[in-house]
Amino acid sequence: MPFLSKHKYTLFGVLAILLWSSLTAFVRDLSELFSPIGGAALVYSVSALFLMVVMGTPKIKSFPRAYLIIGGSLFVTYEICLALSLGMANTRLQAMEMAIINYLWPALTILLTIIVNRSKVSFLVYPSIAIAFFGVAWCIGGDQGLSVTSLISNIADNPLTYLMAFSAAIIWAIYCTVTIKMSGGKNAITLFFIATASSLWLQYALSNEPSFTFTTQSSFTLLTAGIVIGSGYALWNQAVIGGNIILLGTLSYFTPIFSTMFASFYLSVALADSFLHGVVLVTIGSLMCFWVTHTKAIRK
């Protein structure tokens, strides 16, 4: 079909975004089927193997050293913080809160870019970032919505997971800011997945988590999750070749909504209106940041 042939790279990107939206649900499910660290190690191992089959075995010497060391360290740390914050959350609802905190990274990326490059931007950027943070606070507040007391109480209930989720958002913002210049147009995603899986296996070996018990259901979920997550990265790698990056970039800001909808259905979690309102605010804040900075760049 002419349409599919002409827009295939853009369609690859759309599919990648939809596949990434399943990460929260799958990682949480695997942490319950196996264990937080063990489940993450398993799924990243499957994803790494899948990427090696699809994209080939990475050659370390073909990548800039600074990109491998700095970019790789940031990527591995981010993935571990995100996966463990989802897996170690006390409840499935709390795991979904971790995911929403992670989606602060677009606003944080723009903020870091402004700071690092000392860019002159519209004053609307800062209210946009505030709206995204406001949305996260609304999600964490629970049924009471925006309540400082409820917010503090929920965070105090499991401070480590909230710290890891917020750290993940900051780390990914730094990764997006610094690796563009370091990568030299190269993509070491397969190598980074291998490093992430290896780091998680080391943590699992040093932990007190139980050994694995594989069933037909858990094995199928693991295989599906590994392929889905790996496919997302593989398809995105193709999308950037010839896809409509502006459209895909805009669509990616709706990931919090896609992720919330899928996780709510897959994990059978009923969401309060306050949580949904918070998700929408995070999305709006991120979109506003993108729109303000993008239109500013066009005018220049």
GROMACS .gro file of C-alpha atoms in nm:
model
  300
    1MET     CA    1   0.000   0.000   0.000
    2PRO     CA    2   0.140   0.344  -0.100
    3PHE     CA    3   0.038   0.510   0.229
    4LEU     CA    4   0.207   0.248   0.446
    5SER     CA    5   0.517   0.253   0.228
    6LYS     CA    6   0.543   0.632   0.236
    7HIS     CA    7   0.488   0.669   0.611
    8LYS     CA    8   0.634   0.343   0.739
    9TYR     CA    9   0.904   0.507   0.953
   10THR     CA   10   0.650   0.732   1.121
   11LEU     CA   11   0.425   0.432   1.181
   12PHE     CA   12   0.725   0.251   1.334
   13GLY     CA   13   0.759   0.539   1.577
   14VAL     CA   14   0.389   0.539   1.666
   15LEU     CA   15   0.404   0.167   1.735
   16ALA     CA   16   0.719   0.213   1.945
   17ILE     CA   17   0.543   0.469   2.165
   18LEU     CA   18   0.247   0.237   2.214
   19LEU     CA   19   0.477  -0.054   2.301
   20TRP     CA   20   0.671   0.158   2.552
   21SER     CA   21   0.342   0.241   2.719
   22SER     CA   22   0.317  -0.121   2.836
   23LEU     CA   23   0.645  -0.110   3.032
   24THR     CA   24   0.489  -0.011   3.365
   25ALA     CA   25   0.235  -0.293   3.359
   26PHE     CA   26   0.478  -0.562   3.245
   27VAL     CA   27   0.760  -0.473   3.485
   28ARG     CA   28   0.520  -0.462   3.777
   29ASP     CA   29   0.362  -0.794   3.680
   30LEU     CA   30   0.703  -0.964   3.647
   31SER     CA   31   0.812  -0.831   3.986
   32GLU     CA   32   0.510  -1.007   4.136
   33LEU     CA   33   0.566  -1.328   3.938
   34PHE     CA   34   0.936  -1.348   4.024
   35SER     CA   35   1.080  -1.067   4.242
   36PRO     CA   36   1.160  -0.697   4.196
   37ILE     CA   37   1.529  -0.737   4.108
   38GLY     CA   38   1.505  -1.085   3.958
   39GLY     CA   39   1.205  -0.999   3.742
   40ALA     CA   40   1.381  -0.689   3.608
   41ALA     CA   41   1.698  -0.889   3.537
   42LEU     CA   42   1.500  -1.148   3.346
   43VAL     CA   43   1.305  -0.904   3.128
   44TYR     CA   44   1.611  -0.694   3.041
   45SER     CA   45   1.799  -1.011   2.952
   46VAL     CA   46   1.523  -1.121   2.715
   47SER     CA   47   1.505  -0.771   2.565
   48ALA     CA   48   1.885  -0.764   2.519
   49LEU     CA   49   1.882  -1.099   2.340
   50PHE     CA   50   1.594  -0.985   2.120
   51LEU     CA   51   1.777  -0.664   2.027
   52MET     CA   52   2.091  -0.862   1.943
   53VAL     CA   53   1.889  -1.082   1.707
   54VAL     CA   54   1.711  -0.787   1.542
   55MET     CA   55   1.984  -0.522   1.541
   56GLY     CA   56   2.296  -0.739   1.549
   57THR     CA   57   2.577  -0.778   1.800
   58PRO     CA   58   2.714  -0.436   1.894
   59LYS     CA   59   3.081  -0.358   1.827
   60ILE     CA   60   3.219  -0.161   2.120
   61LYS     CA   61   3.499   0.002   1.920
   62SER     CA   62   3.249   0.165   1.683
   63PHE     CA   63   3.111   0.392   1.957
   64PRO     CA   64   3.271   0.705   2.107
   65ARG     CA   65   3.429   0.622   2.443
   66ALA     CA   66   3.267   0.914   2.630
   67TYR     CA   67   2.925   0.807   2.499
   68LEU     CA   68   2.976   0.450   2.617
   69ILE     CA   69   3.102   0.545   2.963
   70ILE     CA   70   2.885   0.845   3.048
   71GLY     CA   71   2.580   0.764   2.836
   72GLY     CA   72   2.593   0.396   2.930
   73SER     CA   73   2.623   0.470   3.302
   74LEU     CA   74   2.327   0.709   3.290
   75PHE     CA   75   2.114   0.465   3.088
   76VAL     CA   76   2.186   0.170   3.316
   77THR     CA   77   2.124   0.372   3.632
   78TYR     CA   78   1.800   0.509   3.491
   79GLU     CA   79   1.662   0.170   3.389
   80ILE     CA   80   1.751   0.015   3.724
   81CYS     CA   81   1.594   0.301   3.922
   82LEU     CA   82   1.277   0.288   3.712
   83ALA     CA   83   1.241  -0.091   3.714
   84LEU     CA   84   1.303  -0.124   4.089
   85SER     CA   85   1.074   0.167   4.177
   86LEU     CA   86   0.795  -0.011   3.987
   87GLY     CA   87   0.878  -0.350   4.136
   88MET     CA   88   0.930  -0.238   4.497
   89ALA     CA   89   0.618  -0.023   4.518
   90ASN     CA   90   0.386  -0.141   4.795
   91THR     CA   91   0.084  -0.170   4.566
   92ARG     CA   92   0.003  -0.170   4.196
   93LEU     CA   93  -0.147   0.177   4.230
   94GLN     CA   94   0.173   0.302   4.388
   95ALA     CA   95   0.368   0.147   4.099
   96MET     CA   96   0.156   0.356   3.862
   97GLU     CA   97   0.244   0.662   4.068
   98MET     CA   98   0.613   0.578   4.013
   99ALA     CA   99   0.554   0.572   3.639
  100ILE     CA  100   0.390   0.916   3.644
  101ILE     CA  101   0.682   1.059   3.845
  102ASN     CA  102   0.913   0.918   3.578
  103TYR     CA  103   0.722   1.111   3.312
  104LEU     CA  104   0.851   1.436   3.458
  105TRP     CA  105   1.160   1.377   3.243
  106PRO     CA  106   1.038   1.577   2.938
  107ALA     CA  107   0.989   1.890   3.149
  108LEU     CA  108   1.315   1.828   3.335
  109THR     CA  109   1.499   1.776   3.005
  110ILE     CA  110   1.386   2.114   2.880
  111LEU     CA  111   1.479   2.276   3.212
  112LEU     CA  112   1.828   2.122   3.204
  113THR     CA  113   1.874   2.222   2.841
  114ILE     CA  114   1.792   2.582   2.932
  115ILE     CA  115   2.037   2.574   3.223
  116VAL     CA  116   2.321   2.403   3.035
  117ASN     CA  117   2.289   2.606   2.714
  118ARG     CA  118   2.185   2.924   2.896
  119SER     CA  119   1.908   2.956   2.641
  120LYS     CA  120   1.669   3.248   2.630
  121VAL     CA  121   1.318   3.108   2.636
  122SER     CA  122   0.966   3.228   2.686
  123PHE     CA  123   0.866   3.282   3.048
  124LEU     CA  124   0.582   3.035   2.981
  125VAL     CA  125   0.831   2.748   3.010
  126TYR     CA  126   0.844   2.776   3.387
  127PRO     CA  127   0.467   2.767   3.450
  128SER     CA  128   0.456   2.469   3.210
  129ILE     CA  129   0.712   2.281   3.419
  130ALA     CA  130   0.521   2.375   3.734
  131ILE     CA  131   0.200   2.230   3.585
  132ALA     CA  132   0.377   1.895   3.525
  133PHE     CA  133   0.498   1.884   3.887
  134PHE     CA  134   0.153   1.992   4.004
  135GLY     CA  135   0.006   1.695   3.815
  136VAL     CA  136   0.244   1.449   3.982
  137ALA     CA  137   0.157   1.587   4.324
  138TRP     CA  138  -0.213   1.544   4.241
  139CYS     CA  139  -0.155   1.179   4.147
  140ILE     CA  140   0.040   1.102   4.464
  141GLY     CA  141  -0.215   1.279   4.681
  142GLY     CA  142  -0.452   0.984   4.640
  143ASP     CA  143  -0.829   1.008   4.686
  144GLN     CA  144  -0.791   1.339   4.869
  145GLY     CA  145  -0.638   1.497   4.560
  146LEU     CA  146  -0.404   1.787   4.622
  147SER     CA  147  -0.340   1.761   4.995
  148VAL     CA  148   0.004   1.834   5.142
  149THR     CA  149  -0.068   1.608   5.438
  150SER     CA  150  -0.176   1.319   5.215
  151LEU     CA  151   0.121   1.378   4.982
  152ILE     CA  152   0.375   1.362   5.266
  153SER     CA  153   0.201   1.060   5.420
  154ASN     CA  154   0.206   0.861   5.096
  155ILE     CA  155   0.573   0.936   5.028
  156ALA     CA  156   0.668   0.849   5.386
  157ASP     CA  157   0.497   0.512   5.339
  158ASN     CA  158   0.768   0.401   5.093
  159PRO     CA  159   1.028   0.678   5.051
  160LEU     CA  160   1.286   0.465   4.867
  161THR     CA  161   1.062   0.395   4.569
  162TYR     CA  162   0.963   0.761   4.536
  163LEU     CA  163   1.329   0.861   4.554
  164MET     CA  164   1.423   0.609   4.284
  165ALA     CA  165   1.137   0.721   4.057
  166PHE     CA  166   1.225   1.089   4.088
  167SER     CA  167   1.596   1.009   4.046
  168ALA     CA  168   1.509   0.816   3.728
  169ALA     CA  169   1.332   1.121   3.584
  170ILE     CA  170   1.632   1.343   3.657
  171ILE     CA  171   1.882   1.089   3.524
  172TRP     CA  172   1.692   1.039   3.198
  173ALA     CA  173   1.669   1.417   3.154
  174ILE     CA  174   2.048   1.437   3.192
  175TYR     CA  175   2.091   1.144   2.951
  176CYS     CA  176   1.877   1.316   2.687
  177THR     CA  177   2.067   1.642   2.735
  178VAL     CA  178   2.426   1.519   2.721
  179THR     CA  179   2.429   1.211   2.500
  180ILE     CA  180   2.311   1.385   2.183
  181LYS     CA  181   2.650   1.552   2.147
  182MET     CA  182   2.848   1.250   2.268
  183SER     CA  183   2.688   0.978   2.057
  184GLY     CA  184   2.814   1.103   1.722
  185GLY     CA  185   2.494   0.974   1.563
  186LYS     CA  186   2.553   0.623   1.700
  187ASN     CA  187   2.298   0.418   1.895
  188ALA     CA  188   2.434   0.175   2.153
  189ILE     CA  189   2.095   0.070   2.287
  190THR     CA  190   2.169  -0.302   2.256
  191LEU     CA  191   2.495  -0.266   2.446
  192PHE     CA  192   2.323  -0.057   2.712
  193PHE     CA  193   2.054  -0.323   2.757
  194ILE     CA  194   2.323  -0.589   2.802
  195ALA     CA  195   2.492  -0.371   3.064
  196THR     CA  196   2.160  -0.311   3.242
  197ALA     CA  197   2.081  -0.683   3.254
  198SER     CA  198   2.433  -0.763   3.380
  199SER     CA  199   2.406  -0.501   3.657
  200LEU     CA  200   2.068  -0.635   3.765
  201TRP     CA  201   2.199  -0.993   3.776
  202LEU     CA  202   2.482  -0.876   4.001
  203GLN     CA  203   2.232  -0.707   4.231
  204TYR     CA  204   2.016  -1.018   4.232
  205ALA     CA  205   2.315  -1.237   4.327
  206LEU     CA  206   2.390  -1.009   4.620
  207SER     CA  207   2.028  -0.984   4.733
  208ASN     CA  208   1.814  -1.211   4.949
  209GLU     CA  209   1.547  -1.253   4.685
  210PRO     CA  210   1.411  -1.607   4.633
  211SER     CA  211   1.502  -1.833   4.343
  212PHE     CA  212   1.275  -1.838   4.038
  213THR     CA  213   0.979  -2.066   3.985
  214PHE     CA  214   0.881  -2.076   3.620
  215THR     CA  215   0.530  -2.161   3.508
  216THR     CA  216   0.371  -2.151   3.165
  217GLN     CA  217   0.203  -1.821   3.251
  218SER     CA  218   0.511  -1.651   3.396
  219SER     CA  219   0.732  -1.771   3.110
  220PHE     CA  220   0.486  -1.642   2.851
  221THR     CA  221   0.459  -1.305   3.028
  222LEU     CA  222   0.839  -1.278   3.048
  223LEU     CA  223   0.888  -1.360   2.681
  224THR     CA  224   0.610  -1.123   2.574
  225ALA     CA  225   0.737  -0.837   2.791
  226GLY     CA  226   1.097  -0.880   2.674
  227ILE     CA  227   1.000  -0.878   2.308
  228VAL     CA  228   0.756  -0.588   2.347
  229ILE     CA  229   1.008  -0.366   2.529
  230GLY     CA  230   1.290  -0.461   2.293
  231SER     CA  231   1.066  -0.403   1.991
  232GLY     CA  232   0.985  -0.054   2.113
  233TYR     CA  233   1.351   0.045   2.108
  234ALA     CA  234   1.420  -0.136   1.780
  235LEU     CA  235   1.125   0.034   1.606
  236TRP     CA  236   1.220   0.376   1.742
  237ASN     CA  237   1.572   0.326   1.609
  238GLN     CA  238   1.414   0.284   1.264
  239ALA     CA  239   1.167   0.569   1.314
  240VAL     CA  240   1.439   0.831   1.360
  241ILE     CA  241   1.583   0.740   1.019
  242GLY     CA  242   1.297   0.882   0.815
  243GLY     CA  243   0.994   0.936   1.034
  244ASN     CA  244   0.814   1.261   1.109
  245ILE     CA  245   1.010   1.346   1.423
  246ILE     CA  246   0.796   1.650   1.509
  247LEU     CA  247   0.479   1.439   1.502
  248LEU     CA  248   0.642   1.153   1.693
  249GLY     CA  249   0.791   1.390   1.947
  250THR     CA  250   0.450   1.544   2.009
  251LEU     CA  251   0.280   1.205   2.032
  252SER     CA  252   0.541   1.079   2.280
  253TYR     CA  253   0.422   1.338   2.530
  254PHE     CA  254   0.094   1.149   2.551
  255THR     CA  255   0.275   0.838   2.680
  256PRO     CA  256   0.164   0.902   3.043
  257ILE     CA  257  -0.198   0.871   2.930
  258PHE     CA  258  -0.134   0.560   2.717
  259SER     CA  259   0.069   0.400   2.997
  260THR     CA  260  -0.195   0.476   3.260
  261MET     CA  261  -0.477   0.336   3.048
  262PHE     CA  262  -0.290   0.014   2.968
  263ALA     CA  263  -0.162  -0.041   3.323
  264SER     CA  264  -0.506   0.023   3.472
  265PHE     CA  265  -0.657  -0.239   3.241
  266TYR     CA  266  -0.373  -0.494   3.259
  267LEU     CA  267  -0.321  -0.471   3.636
  268SER     CA  268  -0.693  -0.432   3.713
  269VAL     CA  269  -0.642  -0.108   3.906
  270ALA     CA  270  -0.939   0.125   3.950
  271LEU     CA  271  -0.817   0.485   3.937
  272ALA     CA  272  -0.964   0.780   4.125
  273ASP     CA  273  -1.057   1.091   3.930
  274SER     CA  274  -0.777   1.279   4.107
  275PHE     CA  275  -0.518   1.040   3.963
  276LEU     CA  276  -0.653   1.082   3.611
  277HIS     CA  277  -0.658   1.460   3.652
  278GLY     CA  278  -0.295   1.449   3.761
  279VAL     CA  279  -0.196   1.240   3.458
  280VAL     CA  280  -0.365   1.489   3.227
  281LEU     CA  281  -0.183   1.779   3.394
  282VAL     CA  282   0.155   1.605   3.356
  283THR     CA  283   0.080   1.559   2.987
  284ILE     CA  284  -0.038   1.917   2.939
  285GLY     CA  285   0.265   2.056   3.122
  286SER     CA  286   0.504   1.853   2.907
  287LEU     CA  287   0.323   1.949   2.586
  288MET     CA  288   0.333   2.316   2.682
  289CYS     CA  289   0.707   2.294   2.745
  290PHE     CA  290   0.756   2.136   2.403
  291TRP     CA  291   0.530   2.385   2.227
  292VAL     CA  292   0.685   2.694   2.388
  293THR     CA  293   1.045   2.589   2.320
  294HIS     CA  294   0.967   2.455   1.971
  295THR     CA  295   0.785   2.767   1.851
  296LYS     CA  296   1.067   2.976   1.993
  297ALA     CA  297   1.319   2.779   1.790
  298ILE     CA  298   1.111   2.816   1.472
  299ARG     CA  299   1.091   3.194   1.513
  300LYS     CA  300   1.467   3.212   1.530
   0.00000   0.00000   0.00000
